[in-house]
Coordinates of C-alpha atoms in Angstrom, one line a residue:
Chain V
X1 CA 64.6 193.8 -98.8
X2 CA 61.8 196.4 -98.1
X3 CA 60.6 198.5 -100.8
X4 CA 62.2 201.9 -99.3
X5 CA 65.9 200.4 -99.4
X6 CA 65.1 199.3 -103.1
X7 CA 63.8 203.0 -103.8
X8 CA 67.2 203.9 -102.2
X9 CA 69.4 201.3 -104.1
X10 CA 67.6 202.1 -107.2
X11 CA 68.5 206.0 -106.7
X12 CA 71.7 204.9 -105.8
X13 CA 72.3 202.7 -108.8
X14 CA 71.4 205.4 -111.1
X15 CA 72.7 208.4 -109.7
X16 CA 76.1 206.4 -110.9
X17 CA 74.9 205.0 -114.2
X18 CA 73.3 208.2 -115.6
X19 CA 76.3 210.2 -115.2
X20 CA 78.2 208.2 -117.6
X21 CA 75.1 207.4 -119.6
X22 CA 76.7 208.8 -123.2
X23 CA 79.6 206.6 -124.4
X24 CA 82.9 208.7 -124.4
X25 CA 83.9 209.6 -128.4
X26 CA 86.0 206.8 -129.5
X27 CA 89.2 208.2 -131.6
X28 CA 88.6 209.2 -135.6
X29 CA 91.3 206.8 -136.7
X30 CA 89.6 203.7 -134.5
X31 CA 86.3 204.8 -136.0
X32 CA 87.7 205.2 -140.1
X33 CA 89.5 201.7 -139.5
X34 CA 86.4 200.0 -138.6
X35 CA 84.7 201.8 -141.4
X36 CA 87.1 200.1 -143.1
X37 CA 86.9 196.5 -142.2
X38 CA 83.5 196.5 -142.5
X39 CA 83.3 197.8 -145.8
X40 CA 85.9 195.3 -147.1
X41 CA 84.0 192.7 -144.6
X42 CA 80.5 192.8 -146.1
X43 CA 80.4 193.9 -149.5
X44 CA 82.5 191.5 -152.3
X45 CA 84.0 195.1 -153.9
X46 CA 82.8 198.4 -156.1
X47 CA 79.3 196.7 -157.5
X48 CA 76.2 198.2 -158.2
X49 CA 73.9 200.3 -156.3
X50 CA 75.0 203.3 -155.9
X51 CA 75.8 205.9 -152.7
X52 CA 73.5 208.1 -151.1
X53 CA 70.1 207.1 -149.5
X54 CA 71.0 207.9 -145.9
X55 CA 68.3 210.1 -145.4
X56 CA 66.0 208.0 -147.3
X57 CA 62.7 206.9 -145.1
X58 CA 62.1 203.7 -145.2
X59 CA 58.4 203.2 -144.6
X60 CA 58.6 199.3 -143.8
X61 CA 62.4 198.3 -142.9
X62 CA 61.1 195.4 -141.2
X63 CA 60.5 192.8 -143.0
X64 CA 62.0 195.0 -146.3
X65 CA 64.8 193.5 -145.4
X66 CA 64.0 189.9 -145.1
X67 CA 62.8 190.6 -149.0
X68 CA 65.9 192.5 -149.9
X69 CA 68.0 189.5 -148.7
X70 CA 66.3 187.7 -151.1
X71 CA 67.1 189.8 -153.8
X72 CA 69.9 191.8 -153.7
X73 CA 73.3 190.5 -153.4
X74 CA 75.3 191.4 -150.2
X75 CA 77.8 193.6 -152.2
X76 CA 74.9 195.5 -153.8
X77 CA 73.7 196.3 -150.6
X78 CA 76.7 197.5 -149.2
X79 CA 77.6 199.8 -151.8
X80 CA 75.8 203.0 -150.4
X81 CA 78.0 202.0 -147.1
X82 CA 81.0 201.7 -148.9
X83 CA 80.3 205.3 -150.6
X84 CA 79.3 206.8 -147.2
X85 CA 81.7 205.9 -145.1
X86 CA 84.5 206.9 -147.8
X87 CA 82.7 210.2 -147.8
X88 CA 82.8 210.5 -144.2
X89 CA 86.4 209.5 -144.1
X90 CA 88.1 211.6 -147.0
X91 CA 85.3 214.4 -146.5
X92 CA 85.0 215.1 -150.0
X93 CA 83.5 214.1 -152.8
X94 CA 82.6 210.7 -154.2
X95 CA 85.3 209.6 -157.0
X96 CA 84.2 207.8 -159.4
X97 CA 85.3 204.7 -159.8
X98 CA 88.0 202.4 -158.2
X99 CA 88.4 198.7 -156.9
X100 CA 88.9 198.1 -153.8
X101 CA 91.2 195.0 -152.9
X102 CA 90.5 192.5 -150.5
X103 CA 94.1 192.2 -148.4
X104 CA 95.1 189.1 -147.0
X105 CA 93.3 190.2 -143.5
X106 CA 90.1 188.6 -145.1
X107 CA 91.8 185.3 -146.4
X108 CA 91.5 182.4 -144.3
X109 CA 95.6 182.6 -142.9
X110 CA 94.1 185.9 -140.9
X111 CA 91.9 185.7 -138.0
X112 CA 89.4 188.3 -137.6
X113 CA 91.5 190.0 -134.3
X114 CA 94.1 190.7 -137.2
X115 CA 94.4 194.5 -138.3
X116 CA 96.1 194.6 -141.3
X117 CA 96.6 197.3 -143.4
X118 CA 93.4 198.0 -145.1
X119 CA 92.6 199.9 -148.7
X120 CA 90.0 202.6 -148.5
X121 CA 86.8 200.9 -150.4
X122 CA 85.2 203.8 -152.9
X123 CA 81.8 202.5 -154.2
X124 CA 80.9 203.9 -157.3
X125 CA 78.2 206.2 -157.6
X126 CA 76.5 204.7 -160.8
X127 CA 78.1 201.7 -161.7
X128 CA 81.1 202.2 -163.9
X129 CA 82.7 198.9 -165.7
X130 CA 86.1 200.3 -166.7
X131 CA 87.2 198.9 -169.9
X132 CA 90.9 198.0 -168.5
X133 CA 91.9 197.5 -165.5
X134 CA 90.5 199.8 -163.2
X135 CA 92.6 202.3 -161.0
X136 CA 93.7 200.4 -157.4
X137 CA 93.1 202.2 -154.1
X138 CA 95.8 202.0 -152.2
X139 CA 96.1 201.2 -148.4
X140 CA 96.3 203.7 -146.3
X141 CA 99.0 205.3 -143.7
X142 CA 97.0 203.2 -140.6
X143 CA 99.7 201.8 -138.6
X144 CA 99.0 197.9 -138.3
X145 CA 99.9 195.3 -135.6
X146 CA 103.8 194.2 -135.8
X147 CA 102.7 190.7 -136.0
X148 CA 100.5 191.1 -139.1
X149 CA 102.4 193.7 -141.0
X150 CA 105.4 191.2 -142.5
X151 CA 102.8 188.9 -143.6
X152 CA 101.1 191.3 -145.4
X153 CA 103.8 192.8 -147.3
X154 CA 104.9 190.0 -147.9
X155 CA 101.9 188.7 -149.5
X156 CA 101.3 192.3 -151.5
X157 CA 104.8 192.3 -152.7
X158 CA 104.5 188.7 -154.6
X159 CA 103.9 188.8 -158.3
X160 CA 101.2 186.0 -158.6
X161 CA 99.0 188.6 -155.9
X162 CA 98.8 190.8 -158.7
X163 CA 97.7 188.3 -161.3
X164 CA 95.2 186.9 -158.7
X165 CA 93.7 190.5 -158.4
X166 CA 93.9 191.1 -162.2
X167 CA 91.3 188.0 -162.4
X168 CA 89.2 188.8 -159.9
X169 CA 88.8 192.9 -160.6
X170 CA 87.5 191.3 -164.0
X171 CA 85.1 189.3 -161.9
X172 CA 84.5 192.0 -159.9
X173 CA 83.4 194.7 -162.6
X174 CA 81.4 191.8 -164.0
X175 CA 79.1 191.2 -160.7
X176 CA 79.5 194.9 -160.8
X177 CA 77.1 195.1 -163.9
X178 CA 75.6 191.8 -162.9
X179 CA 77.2 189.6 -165.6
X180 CA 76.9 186.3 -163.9
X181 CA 78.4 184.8 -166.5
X182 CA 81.5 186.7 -167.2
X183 CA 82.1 187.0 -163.6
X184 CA 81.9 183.4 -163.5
X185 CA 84.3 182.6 -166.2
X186 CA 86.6 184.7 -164.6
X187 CA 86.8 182.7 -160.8
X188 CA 87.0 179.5 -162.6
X189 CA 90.0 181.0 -164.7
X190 CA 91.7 182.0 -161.4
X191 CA 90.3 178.6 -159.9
X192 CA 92.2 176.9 -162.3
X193 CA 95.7 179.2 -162.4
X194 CA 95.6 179.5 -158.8
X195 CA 93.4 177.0 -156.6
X196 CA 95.4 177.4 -153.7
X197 CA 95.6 181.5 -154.3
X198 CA 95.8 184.1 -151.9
X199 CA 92.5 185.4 -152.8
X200 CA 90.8 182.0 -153.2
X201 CA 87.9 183.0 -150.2
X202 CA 87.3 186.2 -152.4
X203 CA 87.6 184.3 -155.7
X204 CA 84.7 181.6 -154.1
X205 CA 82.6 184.1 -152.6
X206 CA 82.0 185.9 -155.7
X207 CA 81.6 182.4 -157.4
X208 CA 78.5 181.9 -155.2
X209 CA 77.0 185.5 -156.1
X210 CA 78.1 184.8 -160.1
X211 CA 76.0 181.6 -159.6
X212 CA 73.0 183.4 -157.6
X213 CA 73.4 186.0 -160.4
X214 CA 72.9 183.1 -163.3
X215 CA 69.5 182.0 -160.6
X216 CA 71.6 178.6 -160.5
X217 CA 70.5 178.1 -156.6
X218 CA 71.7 174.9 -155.8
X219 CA 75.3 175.5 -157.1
X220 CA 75.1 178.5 -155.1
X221 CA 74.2 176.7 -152.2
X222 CA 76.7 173.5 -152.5
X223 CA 79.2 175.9 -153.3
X224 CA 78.3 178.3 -150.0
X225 CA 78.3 174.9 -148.0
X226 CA 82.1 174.1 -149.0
X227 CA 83.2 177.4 -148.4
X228 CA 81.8 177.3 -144.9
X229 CA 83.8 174.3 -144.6
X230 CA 86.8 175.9 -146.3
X231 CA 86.6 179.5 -144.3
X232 CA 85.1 178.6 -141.6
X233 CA 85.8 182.0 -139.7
X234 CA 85.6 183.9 -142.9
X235 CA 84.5 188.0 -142.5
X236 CA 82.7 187.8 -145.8
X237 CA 80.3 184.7 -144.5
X238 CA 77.7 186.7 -143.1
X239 CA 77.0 189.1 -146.1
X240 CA 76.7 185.5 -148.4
X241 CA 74.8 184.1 -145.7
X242 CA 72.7 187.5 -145.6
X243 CA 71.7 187.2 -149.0
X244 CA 70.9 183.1 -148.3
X245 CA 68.7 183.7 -145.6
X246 CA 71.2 181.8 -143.3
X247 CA 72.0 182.7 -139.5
X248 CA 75.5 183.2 -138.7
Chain X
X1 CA 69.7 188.5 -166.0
X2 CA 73.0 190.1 -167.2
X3 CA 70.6 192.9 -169.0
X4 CA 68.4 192.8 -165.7
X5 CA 69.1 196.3 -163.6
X6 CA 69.8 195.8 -160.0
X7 CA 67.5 197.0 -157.6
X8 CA 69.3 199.9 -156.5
X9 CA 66.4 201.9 -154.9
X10 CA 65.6 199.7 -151.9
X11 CA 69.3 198.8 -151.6
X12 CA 70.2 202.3 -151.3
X13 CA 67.8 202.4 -148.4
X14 CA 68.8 199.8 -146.4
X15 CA 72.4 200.3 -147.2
X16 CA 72.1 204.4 -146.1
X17 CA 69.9 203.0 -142.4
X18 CA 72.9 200.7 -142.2
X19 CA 75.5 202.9 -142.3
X20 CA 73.6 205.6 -140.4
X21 CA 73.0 203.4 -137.9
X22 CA 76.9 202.6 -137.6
X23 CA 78.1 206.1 -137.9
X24 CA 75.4 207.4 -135.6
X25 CA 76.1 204.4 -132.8
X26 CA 79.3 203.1 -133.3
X27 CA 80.7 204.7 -129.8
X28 CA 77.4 203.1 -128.3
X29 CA 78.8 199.6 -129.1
X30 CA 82.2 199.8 -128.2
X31 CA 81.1 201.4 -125.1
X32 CA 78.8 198.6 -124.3
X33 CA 81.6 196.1 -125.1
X34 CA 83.7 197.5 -123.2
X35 CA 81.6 197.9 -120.5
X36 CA 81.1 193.9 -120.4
X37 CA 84.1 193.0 -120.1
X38 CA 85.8 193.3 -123.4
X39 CA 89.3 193.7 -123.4
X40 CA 90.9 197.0 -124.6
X41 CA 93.1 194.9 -127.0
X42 CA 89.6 193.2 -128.1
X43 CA 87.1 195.9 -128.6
X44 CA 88.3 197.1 -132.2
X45 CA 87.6 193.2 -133.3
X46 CA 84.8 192.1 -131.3
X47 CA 83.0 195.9 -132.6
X48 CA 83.9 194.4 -136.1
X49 CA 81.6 190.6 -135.2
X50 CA 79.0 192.9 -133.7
X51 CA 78.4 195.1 -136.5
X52 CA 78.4 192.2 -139.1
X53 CA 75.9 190.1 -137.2
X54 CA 74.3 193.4 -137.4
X55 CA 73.7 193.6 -141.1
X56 CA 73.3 189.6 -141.3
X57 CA 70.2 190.4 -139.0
X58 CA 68.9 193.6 -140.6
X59 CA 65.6 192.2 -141.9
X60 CA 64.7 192.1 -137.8
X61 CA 65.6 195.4 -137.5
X62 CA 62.5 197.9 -136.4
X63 CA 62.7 201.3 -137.0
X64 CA 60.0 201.8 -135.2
X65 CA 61.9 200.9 -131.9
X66 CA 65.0 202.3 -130.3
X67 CA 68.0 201.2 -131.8
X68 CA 70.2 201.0 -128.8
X69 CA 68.6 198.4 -127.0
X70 CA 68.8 195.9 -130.2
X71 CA 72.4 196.8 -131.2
X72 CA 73.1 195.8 -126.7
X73 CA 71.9 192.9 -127.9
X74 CA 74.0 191.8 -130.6
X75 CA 77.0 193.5 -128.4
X76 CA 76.0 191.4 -125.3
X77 CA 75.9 188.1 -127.1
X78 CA 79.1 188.7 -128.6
X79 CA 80.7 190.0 -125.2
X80 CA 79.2 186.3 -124.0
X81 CA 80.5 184.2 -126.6
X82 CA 84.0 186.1 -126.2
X83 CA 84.0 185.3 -122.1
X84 CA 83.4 181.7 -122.5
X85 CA 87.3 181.5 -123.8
X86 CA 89.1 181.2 -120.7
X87 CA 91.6 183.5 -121.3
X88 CA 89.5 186.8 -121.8
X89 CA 87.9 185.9 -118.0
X90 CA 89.8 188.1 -116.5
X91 CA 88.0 191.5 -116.3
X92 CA 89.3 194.4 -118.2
X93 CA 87.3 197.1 -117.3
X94 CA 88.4 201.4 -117.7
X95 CA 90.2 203.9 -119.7
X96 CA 92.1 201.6 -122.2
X97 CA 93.7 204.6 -123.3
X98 CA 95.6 204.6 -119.7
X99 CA 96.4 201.9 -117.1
X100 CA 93.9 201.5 -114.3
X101 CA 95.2 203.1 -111.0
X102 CA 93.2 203.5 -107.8
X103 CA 93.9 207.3 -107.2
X104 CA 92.5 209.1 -110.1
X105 CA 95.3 211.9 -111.8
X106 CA 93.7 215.0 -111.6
X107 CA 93.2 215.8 -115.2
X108 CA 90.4 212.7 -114.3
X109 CA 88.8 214.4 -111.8
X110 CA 88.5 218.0 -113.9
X111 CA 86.9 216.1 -116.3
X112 CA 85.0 213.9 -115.2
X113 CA 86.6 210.7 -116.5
X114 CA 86.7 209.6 -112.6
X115 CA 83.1 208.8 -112.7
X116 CA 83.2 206.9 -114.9
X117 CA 86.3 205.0 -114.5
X118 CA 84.8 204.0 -110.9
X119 CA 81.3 203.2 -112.6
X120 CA 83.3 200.9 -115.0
X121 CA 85.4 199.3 -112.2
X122 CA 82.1 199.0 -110.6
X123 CA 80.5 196.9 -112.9
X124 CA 83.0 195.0 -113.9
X125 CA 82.3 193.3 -110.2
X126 CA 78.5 193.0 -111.5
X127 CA 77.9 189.4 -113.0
X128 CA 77.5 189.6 -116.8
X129 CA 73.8 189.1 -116.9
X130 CA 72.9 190.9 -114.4
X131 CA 75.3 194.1 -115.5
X132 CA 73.3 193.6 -118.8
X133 CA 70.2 194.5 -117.2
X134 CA 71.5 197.1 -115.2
X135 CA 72.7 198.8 -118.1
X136 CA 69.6 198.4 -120.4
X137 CA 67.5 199.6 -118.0
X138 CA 69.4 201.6 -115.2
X139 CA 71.4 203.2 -117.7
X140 CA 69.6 203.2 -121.0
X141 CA 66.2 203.6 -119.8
X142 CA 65.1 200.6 -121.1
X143 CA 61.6 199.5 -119.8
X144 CA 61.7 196.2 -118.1
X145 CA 59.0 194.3 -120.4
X146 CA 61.5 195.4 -123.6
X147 CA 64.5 194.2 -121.4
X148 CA 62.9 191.0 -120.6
X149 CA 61.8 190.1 -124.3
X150 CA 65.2 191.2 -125.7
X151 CA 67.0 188.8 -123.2
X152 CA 64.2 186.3 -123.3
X153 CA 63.8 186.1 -119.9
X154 CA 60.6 186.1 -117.9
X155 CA 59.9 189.6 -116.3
X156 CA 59.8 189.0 -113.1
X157 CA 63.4 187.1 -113.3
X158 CA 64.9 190.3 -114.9
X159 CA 63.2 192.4 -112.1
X160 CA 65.2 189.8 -109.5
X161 CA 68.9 190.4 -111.5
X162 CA 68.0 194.1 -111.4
X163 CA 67.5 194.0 -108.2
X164 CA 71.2 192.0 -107.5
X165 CA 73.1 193.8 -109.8
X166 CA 71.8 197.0 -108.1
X167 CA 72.7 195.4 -104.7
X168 CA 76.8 194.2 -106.3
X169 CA 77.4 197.2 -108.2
X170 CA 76.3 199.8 -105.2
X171 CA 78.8 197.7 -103.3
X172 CA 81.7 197.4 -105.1
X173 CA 81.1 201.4 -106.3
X174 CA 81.4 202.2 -102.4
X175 CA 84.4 200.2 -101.9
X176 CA 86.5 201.3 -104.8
X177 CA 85.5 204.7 -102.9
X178 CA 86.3 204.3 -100.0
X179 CA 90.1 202.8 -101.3
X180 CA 90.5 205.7 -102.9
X181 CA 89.5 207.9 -100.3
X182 CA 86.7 209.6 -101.4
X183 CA 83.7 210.0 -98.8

């Protein structure tokens, strides 16, 4: 081909491309459900952190980040998300504290195509360690997939669901104020009341950042190898593996 | 450590780029996706993967860059991985809001969603790597060099699926046309 027909096809090419150049809006509730997911995805619950820092420069983000990973647990990362995107979503202000439930979407019985019902995660600002058990966000009004709504219900409706999320919202709060310990207590407990639970991958991803929290490394690390033999196409895997140094 | 205060400062910072960068490009990605082949049904989940390999990669993130081209990236890798399964083979390419049909309705053509229904139909015709590079650079402005070191291909190699991908989606934009009767 000469070079004046690839001028041509070049113009041609474009003058179709360009046009269309800026993606077309994709619906608010498509958009505040993958807020969602992700939020629940990445971060293990309301931890530290805090919201805000949006407009923050960040001087050196490469390579910061590498550091970070190093550092910071996933969940503490993700907390300004989790605040940000609920501010986005309910337009108004931050509350002030809540849990946010991980639903049977992110257990290993749901693939990652299903769309269940998912509670709006509210980071706290500052973090708050209620002294009971903390108020429960409930889901919202998205309408979910046929096939994954019975399931789901199901699951939410059983008694021994709630005494699995009793235990871990004490974990929780406890990673929350980076009490490795007391977090860690608390997943063995529902380890040993429940080892086949509903929320066993929550329950043993927040083991593995209890342990990180306590600098106990190597149990960390045997403990992320079994549960990437356990969940092996687990959501939360890449925020434990972010904080590992891992590739997913 | 239980006394030890978390780092919040940095981890606001990186947490606020992160979620600027998904509120600000979110459309981007499912647009890409879509655009390479990613079911309707699909896009909602595969969006999901691509946003979480996303934040597992953020240390590579450059600020200092455009941000498109690296998110096309992550969104072409996963639109790869989700093509190898047989079943998702079959192109799905257009308005997933509204069945594909050859004679655009006329709301379409007042706004402009003809274009870019035939663009999409268009490129869904293109081979996967070569629509990538047609869309970093054709439609994204991305400059060759950058396109070639994101796919980490030689230069001149990119410059030949440019040149094919041009060639295919010229083609197949004149035939779907010409069958629906435009000049």
């Amino acid at each position: 081909m000469t070079e004046a027909p690839d001028r041509e096809l070049e113009d041609e090419a474009r003058a179709l491309l360009r046009p269309v150049r800026e993606p077309p809006p994709v619906g608010a509730e498509v958009k505040a459900r993958a807020r969602r997911r992700l939020a629940l995805a990445l971060p293990m619950g309301g931890g530290g952190g805090g919201g805000g820092g949006g407009g923050t420069p960040l001087p050196a983000a490469k390579g910061l980040g590498r550091a970070l990973a190093a550092r910071v647990p996933a969940w503490s990362l993700l907390a300004s998300f989790l605040a940000g995107g609920a501010v986005v979503m309910l337009a108004s202000p931050r509350p002030t504290a809540s849990v946010v439930i991980v639903p049977a979407a992110l257990t290993e019985a749901a693939p990652p195509s299903a769309s269940a019902p998912l509670p709006i995660p509210v980071a706290p600002a500052v973090i708050v360690v209620p002294a009971v058990v903390p108020s429960v966000v409930r889901p919202p009004t998205v309408p979910a997939p046929a096939s994954t709504a019975p399931a789901a219900s199901a699951r939410a409706g059983s008694d021994g669901l709630e005494a699995e999320r009793s235990l871990l919202d004490v974990a929780r709060t406890a990673l929350g104020r980076g009490d490795g310990g007391n977090a860690l207590r608390a997943t063995e407990e529902h380890g040993r009341r429940f080892p086949r639970g509903i929320l066993a991958e929550e329950r043993e991803a927040m083991s593995i950042q209890a342990l990180r929290l306590l600098h106990r490394d190597d149990d960390a690390q045997a403990r992320l190898e079994r549960f990437r033999g356990r969940f092996p196409t687990s959501l939360i895997r890449p925020a434990l593996e972010a904080t590992d140094g891992g590739t997913p | 450590m239980a006394d030890d205060p978390v780092p919040t400062e940095e981890s606001d910072a990186t947490g606020g780029r992160f979620r600027a960068l998904f509120e600000a490009d979110f459309d981007f990605v499912f647009a890409t996706l879509r655009r390479l082949g990613v079911a309707p049904r699909d896009l909602e989940d595969i969006t999901h993967e691509v946003f979480l390999r996303v934040y597992a990669h953020w240390h590579q993130y450059d600020p200092a860059r455009p941000a498109r081209p690296w998110l096309f990236l992550f969104a072409y890798r996963q639109a790869s991985d989700y093509r190898r399964l047989a079943r998702h083979r079959r192109e799905v390419l257009g308005d997933p809001e509204e069945p594909r049909s050859v004679a655009p309705a006329a709301d379409e053509l007042l706004e402009g969603r003809a274009q870019r229904a035939l663009v999409d139909a268009a490129l869904g015709e293109v081979d996967l790597d070569r629509r990538a590079i047609l869309l970093l650079h054709d439609m994204e402005e991305t400059p060759m060099t950058e396109v070639a070191r994101l796919l980490e291909i030689p230069v001149q190699t990119a410059y030949s699926r440019l040149r094919v991908g041009r060639q295919e989606l010229v083609k197949a934009a004149r035939r779907l046309q010409r069958d629906r009767g435009e000049p």
